[in-house]
Coordinates of C-alpha atoms in Angstrom, one line a residue:
M630 CA 16.9 13.1 19.0
E631 CA 14.2 11.4 17.0
K632 CA 16.0 11.9 13.6
Q633 CA 19.1 10.2 14.9
R634 CA 17.2 7.2 16.4
K635 CA 15.1 6.8 13.2
N636 CA 18.2 6.8 11.0
A637 CA 20.5 4.9 13.3
F638 CA 21.1 2.1 10.8
V639 CA 21.7 4.1 7.7
S640 CA 24.7 6.2 6.6
P641 CA 24.8 9.9 7.4
K642 CA 24.7 10.6 3.7
S643 CA 21.6 8.6 3.2
A644 CA 20.0 10.0 6.3
I645 CA 20.6 13.6 5.1
Y646 CA 19.3 12.8 1.6
N647 CA 16.1 11.1 3.0
E648 CA 15.5 14.0 5.3
I649 CA 15.7 16.5 2.5
A650 CA 13.5 14.3 0.3
E651 CA 10.8 14.1 3.0
Q652 CA 10.9 17.8 3.9
G653 CA 11.3 19.2 0.4
I654 CA 13.7 22.1 0.9
L655 CA 16.1 22.5 3.9
S656 CA 19.0 24.7 4.9
K657 CA 22.3 23.5 6.4
A658 CA 21.2 25.1 9.7
E659 CA 18.1 23.0 9.7
L660 CA 20.0 19.9 9.0
L661 CA 22.6 20.6 11.7
S662 CA 19.7 20.8 14.2
A663 CA 18.4 17.4 13.1
F664 CA 21.6 15.4 13.0
K665 CA 24.7 15.1 15.3
L666 CA 27.2 16.2 12.7
T667 CA 29.9 18.8 12.8
N668 CA 29.5 21.8 10.5
S669 CA 32.5 20.7 8.4
T670 CA 31.2 17.2 8.0
L671 CA 27.8 18.3 6.9
T672 CA 29.3 20.9 4.5
R673 CA 31.4 18.1 2.9
L674 CA 28.5 15.8 2.5
L675 CA 26.3 18.4 1.0
D676 CA 28.9 19.5 -1.4
E677 CA 29.6 15.9 -2.4
M678 CA 25.9 15.3 -3.1
V679 CA 25.6 18.4 -5.2
Q680 CA 28.6 17.4 -7.2
E681 CA 27.1 13.9 -7.7
G682 CA 23.8 15.5 -8.9
L683 CA 21.8 14.0 -6.0
L684 CA 21.0 17.5 -4.6
V685 CA 20.6 20.9 -6.2
T686 CA 20.7 24.3 -4.5
S687 CA 17.4 26.0 -4.4
G688 CA 18.1 29.7 -3.8
L689 CA 18.6 31.4 -0.5
G690 CA 16.5 31.3 2.7
P691 CA 15.6 34.2 4.9
S692 CA 18.4 35.7 6.9
S693 CA 18.4 35.5 10.7
G694 CA 20.9 38.3 11.1
G695 CA 23.8 37.1 9.0
R696 CA 24.3 35.7 5.5
R697 CA 21.3 34.2 3.9
P698 CA 21.5 30.4 4.0
I699 CA 21.7 28.2 0.9
L700 CA 18.7 25.9 0.5
Y701 CA 19.0 22.3 -0.7
E702 CA 16.5 20.0 -2.4
I703 CA 16.9 16.7 -4.2
N704 CA 17.4 16.6 -7.9
S705 CA 14.2 15.1 -9.3
N706 CA 16.0 14.1 -12.6
Y707 CA 18.8 12.2 -10.9
G708 CA 17.1 8.9 -11.5
Y709 CA 13.7 7.2 -11.9
F710 CA 11.7 4.3 -10.4
F711 CA 9.0 2.0 -11.4
G712 CA 6.4 0.7 -8.9
L713 CA 4.5 -2.4 -9.7
E714 CA 1.4 -3.5 -7.9
L715 CA 0.5 -7.2 -8.2
S716 CA -3.0 -7.9 -6.9
R717 CA -5.8 -10.4 -7.5
R718 CA -8.3 -8.3 -9.4
T719 CA -6.2 -5.5 -10.9
S720 CA -2.5 -4.6 -11.2
S721 CA -0.8 -1.3 -12.0
L722 CA 2.6 0.1 -13.0
G723 CA 3.7 3.6 -12.0
F724 CA 6.7 5.6 -13.1
F725 CA 8.2 8.2 -10.8
D726 CA 11.1 10.7 -10.6
M727 CA 13.3 11.1 -7.5
K728 CA 10.7 13.3 -5.8
M729 CA 8.1 10.6 -6.3
N730 CA 6.2 12.7 -8.8
P731 CA 4.1 10.2 -10.9
K732 CA 5.1 10.5 -14.6
S733 CA 2.9 7.7 -15.8
F734 CA 0.4 5.1 -14.6
T735 CA -1.1 2.1 -16.4
R736 CA -3.5 -0.5 -15.1
W737 CA -4.9 -3.8 -16.2
R738 CA -7.2 -6.6 -15.0
M739 CA -5.7 -9.8 -13.7
D740 CA -7.7 -12.3 -15.7
E741 CA -7.3 -16.0 -16.4
A742 CA -4.7 -15.3 -19.0
M743 CA -2.4 -13.3 -16.8
T744 CA 0.1 -15.9 -15.7
P745 CA 3.4 -14.9 -14.2
E746 CA 5.0 -15.3 -17.7
Q747 CA 2.4 -13.2 -19.4
L748 CA 2.5 -10.5 -16.7
T749 CA 6.3 -10.3 -17.0
K750 CA 6.0 -9.8 -20.8
H751 CA 3.2 -7.2 -20.2
V752 CA 5.3 -5.3 -17.7
A753 CA 8.4 -5.3 -19.8
Q754 CA 6.5 -4.0 -22.9
N755 CA 5.0 -1.2 -20.9
I756 CA 8.3 -0.2 -19.4
R757 CA 9.9 0.0 -22.8
S758 CA 7.0 2.1 -24.1
I759 CA 7.1 4.5 -21.0
L760 CA 10.9 5.0 -21.3
N761 CA 10.5 5.7 -25.0
D762 CA 7.7 8.2 -24.4
H763 CA 9.8 10.1 -21.9
Q764 CA 13.0 9.8 -24.0
L765 CA 14.8 8.1 -21.3
E766 CA 17.3 5.2 -21.3
R767 CA 17.1 2.1 -19.2
R768 CA 20.3 3.0 -17.3
Q769 CA 18.5 6.0 -15.8
V770 CA 16.1 3.8 -13.9
V771 CA 17.3 3.0 -10.4
G772 CA 15.0 0.0 -9.9
I773 CA 11.6 -1.5 -9.9
G774 CA 9.7 -1.9 -6.6
I775 CA 7.1 -4.7 -6.5
G776 CA 4.2 -4.7 -4.0
A777 CA 2.6 -8.1 -4.2
V778 CA -0.1 -10.2 -2.5
G779 CA 1.6 -12.6 0.0
P780 CA 2.8 -14.8 1.3
L781 CA 6.3 -13.8 0.1
E782 CA 9.9 -14.5 0.7
R783 CA 11.1 -10.9 0.4
S784 CA 14.8 -11.5 0.6
A785 CA 14.6 -14.1 -2.3
G786 CA 12.1 -12.0 -4.3
T787 CA 9.7 -14.8 -4.4
I788 CA 5.9 -15.0 -4.3
L789 CA 5.1 -18.2 -2.5
R790 CA 1.5 -19.4 -2.4
P791 CA -1.1 -16.6 -2.9
L792 CA -4.7 -17.6 -3.0
N793 CA -7.5 -16.7 -5.5
F794 CA -5.4 -15.5 -8.5
P795 CA -7.6 -16.0 -11.6
A796 CA -4.7 -17.4 -13.6
S797 CA -2.7 -20.5 -12.9
G798 CA 1.0 -20.7 -12.1
W799 CA 1.2 -18.2 -9.2
T800 CA 3.0 -20.5 -6.8
N801 CA 6.7 -20.1 -5.9
V802 CA 7.2 -17.4 -8.5
P803 CA 10.7 -15.8 -8.5
I804 CA 9.1 -12.5 -9.6
C805 CA 12.1 -10.2 -9.0
E806 CA 14.3 -12.5 -11.1
M807 CA 11.7 -12.7 -13.9
I808 CA 11.1 -8.9 -14.0
A809 CA 14.8 -8.1 -13.8
E810 CA 15.7 -10.5 -16.6
A811 CA 12.9 -9.2 -18.9
T812 CA 13.7 -5.5 -18.3
G813 CA 17.4 -5.3 -17.4
I814 CA 16.4 -3.3 -14.3
P815 CA 16.9 -4.6 -10.7
A816 CA 13.7 -5.4 -8.8
A817 CA 12.9 -5.5 -5.1
L818 CA 9.8 -7.2 -3.5
E819 CA 7.6 -6.0 -0.6
N820 CA 4.4 -7.1 0.8
G821 CA 1.6 -5.2 -1.0
A822 CA -0.1 -4.0 2.2
N823 CA 3.2 -2.8 3.6
A824 CA 3.9 -0.9 0.3
A825 CA 0.5 0.7 0.6
L826 CA 1.2 2.0 4.1
I827 CA 4.6 3.2 3.0
G828 CA 3.0 5.1 0.2
E829 CA 0.3 6.7 2.4
Q830 CA 2.8 7.7 5.1
W831 CA 4.8 9.5 2.3
A832 CA 1.7 11.2 1.0
M833 CA 0.9 12.4 4.6
R834 CA 4.5 13.2 5.6
E835 CA 3.7 16.7 6.7
N836 CA 1.7 15.2 9.6
N837 CA 4.8 13.3 10.8
L838 CA 2.7 10.2 11.5
Q839 CA 4.7 7.5 13.3
H840 CA 2.2 4.8 14.3
M841 CA -0.2 3.8 11.5
L842 CA -2.4 0.9 10.5
Y843 CA -3.5 -0.1 7.0
V844 CA -6.3 -2.5 6.4
H845 CA -7.5 -3.6 2.9
A846 CA -10.8 -5.3 2.6
G847 CA -11.2 -6.8 -0.9
V848 CA -11.0 -10.3 -2.3
G849 CA -9.2 -11.0 0.9
L850 CA -8.2 -9.1 4.0
R851 CA -4.7 -7.6 4.2
S852 CA -3.1 -5.4 6.8
A853 CA 0.2 -3.6 7.7
M854 CA 1.4 -1.8 10.8
M855 CA 4.0 1.0 11.2
S856 CA 5.6 1.8 14.6
N857 CA 8.0 4.7 15.1
G858 CA 7.9 5.4 11.4
Q859 CA 9.0 1.8 10.4
I860 CA 7.1 -1.0 8.9
V861 CA 6.6 -3.9 11.4
H862 CA 7.8 -7.1 9.6
G863 CA 6.8 -10.4 11.1
S864 CA 9.0 -13.5 11.0
I865 CA 7.0 -14.5 7.8
D866 CA 5.3 -12.3 5.2
M867 CA 1.7 -13.4 5.7
E868 CA -0.3 -10.2 5.1
G869 CA -3.6 -12.1 4.9
T870 CA -3.6 -13.5 8.4
I871 CA -5.8 -10.7 9.7
G872 CA -8.5 -12.5 7.9
Q873 CA -8.0 -15.5 10.2
M874 CA -8.8 -13.4 13.3
I875 CA -11.6 -15.3 15.1
I876 CA -14.6 -13.1 15.9
Q877 CA -17.2 -15.7 16.4
T878 CA -16.1 -19.1 17.8
D879 CA -19.0 -21.1 16.3
G880 CA -19.1 -19.2 13.0
P881 CA -18.5 -20.5 9.5
R882 CA -15.2 -20.5 7.5
L883 CA -14.8 -19.1 4.1
Q884 CA -13.0 -22.0 2.4
D885 CA -12.2 -25.6 3.3
Y886 CA -9.3 -24.3 5.3
G887 CA -8.6 -21.6 7.8
N888 CA -10.3 -20.8 11.1
Y889 CA -14.0 -21.2 11.8
G890 CA -15.6 -17.9 12.6
A891 CA -12.7 -16.0 11.0
L892 CA -13.1 -12.3 10.0
E893 CA -12.6 -13.2 6.3
A894 CA -15.8 -15.3 6.4
Y895 CA -17.8 -12.1 7.1
V896 CA -15.7 -9.3 5.5
S897 CA -14.4 -10.0 2.0
V898 CA -15.6 -10.0 -1.6
Q899 CA -15.7 -13.8 -1.5
A900 CA -17.7 -13.8 1.7
L901 CA -20.4 -11.5 0.3
E902 CA -20.6 -13.5 -2.9
K903 CA -20.9 -16.8 -1.0
Q904 CA -23.6 -15.4 1.3
A905 CA -25.6 -13.9 -1.6
R906 CA -25.4 -17.1 -3.7
G907 CA -26.5 -19.3 -0.7
D908 CA -29.4 -17.0 0.1
A909 CA -30.5 -16.9 -3.5
K910 CA -30.7 -20.7 -3.6
L911 CA -32.9 -20.5 -0.5
G912 CA -35.1 -17.9 -2.1
L913 CA -34.0 -15.2 0.4
N914 CA -33.1 -12.7 -2.4
N915 CA -34.4 -12.1 -5.9
L916 CA -31.0 -11.4 -7.5
P917 CA -31.2 -14.3 -10.0
Q918 CA -34.7 -13.2 -11.2
R919 CA -33.7 -9.6 -11.4
Y920 CA -30.5 -10.1 -13.4
K921 CA -31.6 -13.3 -15.1
M922 CA -28.7 -15.5 -13.9
D923 CA -28.1 -18.7 -12.1
P924 CA -27.6 -18.2 -8.3
G925 CA -24.1 -19.6 -8.5
R926 CA -23.1 -16.9 -10.9
I927 CA -23.9 -14.0 -8.6
S928 CA -20.7 -11.9 -8.4
F929 CA -19.4 -8.9 -6.6
D930 CA -20.2 -6.8 -9.7
T931 CA -23.8 -8.1 -9.4
L932 CA -23.9 -6.9 -5.8
L933 CA -22.6 -3.5 -6.7
Q934 CA -25.2 -3.1 -9.4
A935 CA -28.0 -4.0 -6.9
L936 CA -26.4 -1.7 -4.3
A937 CA -26.5 1.2 -6.8
Q938 CA -30.2 0.5 -7.1
N939 CA -30.7 0.6 -3.3
D940 CA -31.6 -3.1 -3.1
A941 CA -32.7 -3.7 0.5
Y942 CA -31.2 -7.2 0.7
V943 CA -27.7 -6.2 -0.7
T944 CA -27.7 -3.0 1.5
Q945 CA -28.3 -5.1 4.6
L946 CA -25.6 -7.6 3.4
F947 CA -23.0 -4.8 3.2
M948 CA -24.0 -3.2 6.5
K949 CA -23.8 -6.5 8.4
S950 CA -20.4 -7.0 7.0
A951 CA -19.4 -3.5 8.1
T952 CA -20.3 -4.4 11.6
Y953 CA -18.0 -7.4 11.6
F954 CA -15.3 -5.3 10.0
G955 CA -15.6 -2.7 12.7
I956 CA -15.2 -5.4 15.4
G957 CA -12.1 -6.7 13.7
L958 CA -10.7 -3.1 13.5
A959 CA -11.4 -2.6 17.2
N960 CA -9.4 -5.7 18.0
L961 CA -6.4 -4.3 16.1
I962 CA -6.8 -0.9 17.6
N963 CA -6.9 -2.3 21.2
V964 CA -3.6 -4.1 20.6
F965 CA -1.7 -1.5 18.5
H966 CA -3.2 1.9 19.4
P967 CA -2.3 3.7 16.1
E968 CA -2.6 7.4 15.4
K969 CA -3.9 6.9 11.9
I970 CA -5.9 4.1 10.3
I971 CA -6.0 3.8 6.5
L972 CA -8.8 1.7 5.1
G973 CA -8.9 0.6 1.5
G974 CA -10.1 -2.1 -0.8
A975 CA -13.3 -2.9 -2.8
L976 CA -15.6 -3.1 0.2
V977 CA -14.5 0.2 1.7
N978 CA -14.6 2.1 -1.6
A979 CA -17.9 0.5 -2.9
Y980 CA -20.3 2.0 -0.4
E981 CA -19.7 5.0 1.9
P982 CA -22.1 3.8 4.6
F983 CA -20.0 0.6 4.9
Y984 CA -16.9 2.7 5.6
Q985 CA -18.7 5.0 8.1
S986 CA -20.5 2.2 9.9
A987 CA -17.2 0.2 10.3
I988 CA -15.5 3.3 11.9
Q989 CA -18.4 3.8 14.3
V990 CA -18.4 0.2 15.4
A991 CA -14.6 0.2 15.8
L992 CA -14.6 3.3 18.0
K993 CA -17.5 2.0 20.1
H994 CA -15.4 -1.2 20.9
S995 CA -12.1 0.6 21.4
Y996 CA -11.3 0.2 25.1
Y997 CA -9.9 3.7 25.7
Y998 CA -12.4 5.6 23.6
P999 CA -13.1 8.6 23.7
E1000 CA -9.9 9.5 25.6
Y1001 CA -7.9 7.8 22.8
L1002 CA -9.3 8.8 19.4
P1003 CA -7.4 7.5 16.3
S1004 CA -8.3 9.2 13.0
F1005 CA -9.5 7.2 10.0
S1006 CA -9.0 7.9 6.3
K1007 CA -9.4 6.2 2.9
G1008 CA -5.9 7.5 2.2
V1009 CA -4.5 10.1 -0.2
L1010 CA -3.1 8.0 -3.0
K1011 CA -6.2 5.7 -3.4
E1012 CA -5.6 3.2 -6.2
D1013 CA -2.0 4.4 -6.7
T1014 CA -0.9 3.6 -3.1
V1015 CA 0.7 0.2 -3.6
A1016 CA 2.7 1.1 -6.7
T1017 CA 3.9 4.4 -5.1
G1018 CA 4.9 2.7 -1.9
A1019 CA 6.8 -0.1 -3.8
A1020 CA 8.8 2.6 -5.8
L1021 CA 9.5 4.3 -2.5
V1022 CA 11.0 1.1 -1.1
V1023 CA 13.6 1.2 -3.8
R1024 CA 14.3 4.8 -3.4
K1025 CA 14.8 4.6 0.3
S1026 CA 17.2 1.6 -0.1
M1027 CA 19.4 3.4 -2.6
E1028 CA 23.1 3.1 -1.8
L1029 CA 24.6 6.6 -1.7

């Protein structure tokens, strides 16, 4: 059965707990039909989890002719989790109970002062404040999940060499060790794109989605894939390599490294800024005159302001980028064939026609379209997705 294959490498106790967590409320009969366990074994495990406080009984279900079955659900107050998103522009800290109900969220900008040391202090201070506000003790927190921009060494809890952080010092950062030492709470690291996809699958769990793709178009390009309900981890954690997908062999490259004609040179905050600045110097747009600034200081915020005013040049800039984005998506779709594709990031959320145009181009270049028709979404959790997914990573890895 699918449940047994999916949970082949976890203990029966953990598998039962995770199934109840995902479904909400289940009876013993429903659990017996999902797992190859004897009635006595399942009864023992359920009683054990109730005694430990992991599960609580939730009344009685409808009778099918005999005694009404006892219903079980997880105990939302058994423990708590923090989920920390570490990104280039903004970061966030979420606080969750066992049912992944968000109890608190706080966000901040990642500016030039937000070094690893300063971030650690900021996170520790916020955690102390949140626990104090909820009248909870540190020992009640199971762990902190961290979803961070790669590349990473997940097993060591280290952020390796991320690009484009405003602050210095973000190279070979033992972030899990730093956070755990500052808070007294164990921490686990996951690729930010993977965490986002884990969070979105959880939010859409009623649809039982097994094959999903997540693509984030922001300062850089990030992606994650899920097959048979499991994140696909490569041999190295390089979430940004989708940006190095070559879509035009004689094209430019974004920086002084990477592939020529790579997707990131056409679809990223940096790419749009670079194009607008270069065009301004050539007199191909009037952004410097309109906003009274040097062409080299045109930023993404400048472009958003012009976009809100229906500037023809900036509108065309975004729509051209959307076309390239759609081609990149089509390449991924033709390889992976997901059921659901989640799109996020500053470019996707800034301009609805960008999102819609990218989808149209992607479908047009999907080889099996229209017989094969994946669905697209901006997701359910939006800006909370990475922090939620990071907290979920910790909850799913709990030793029961």
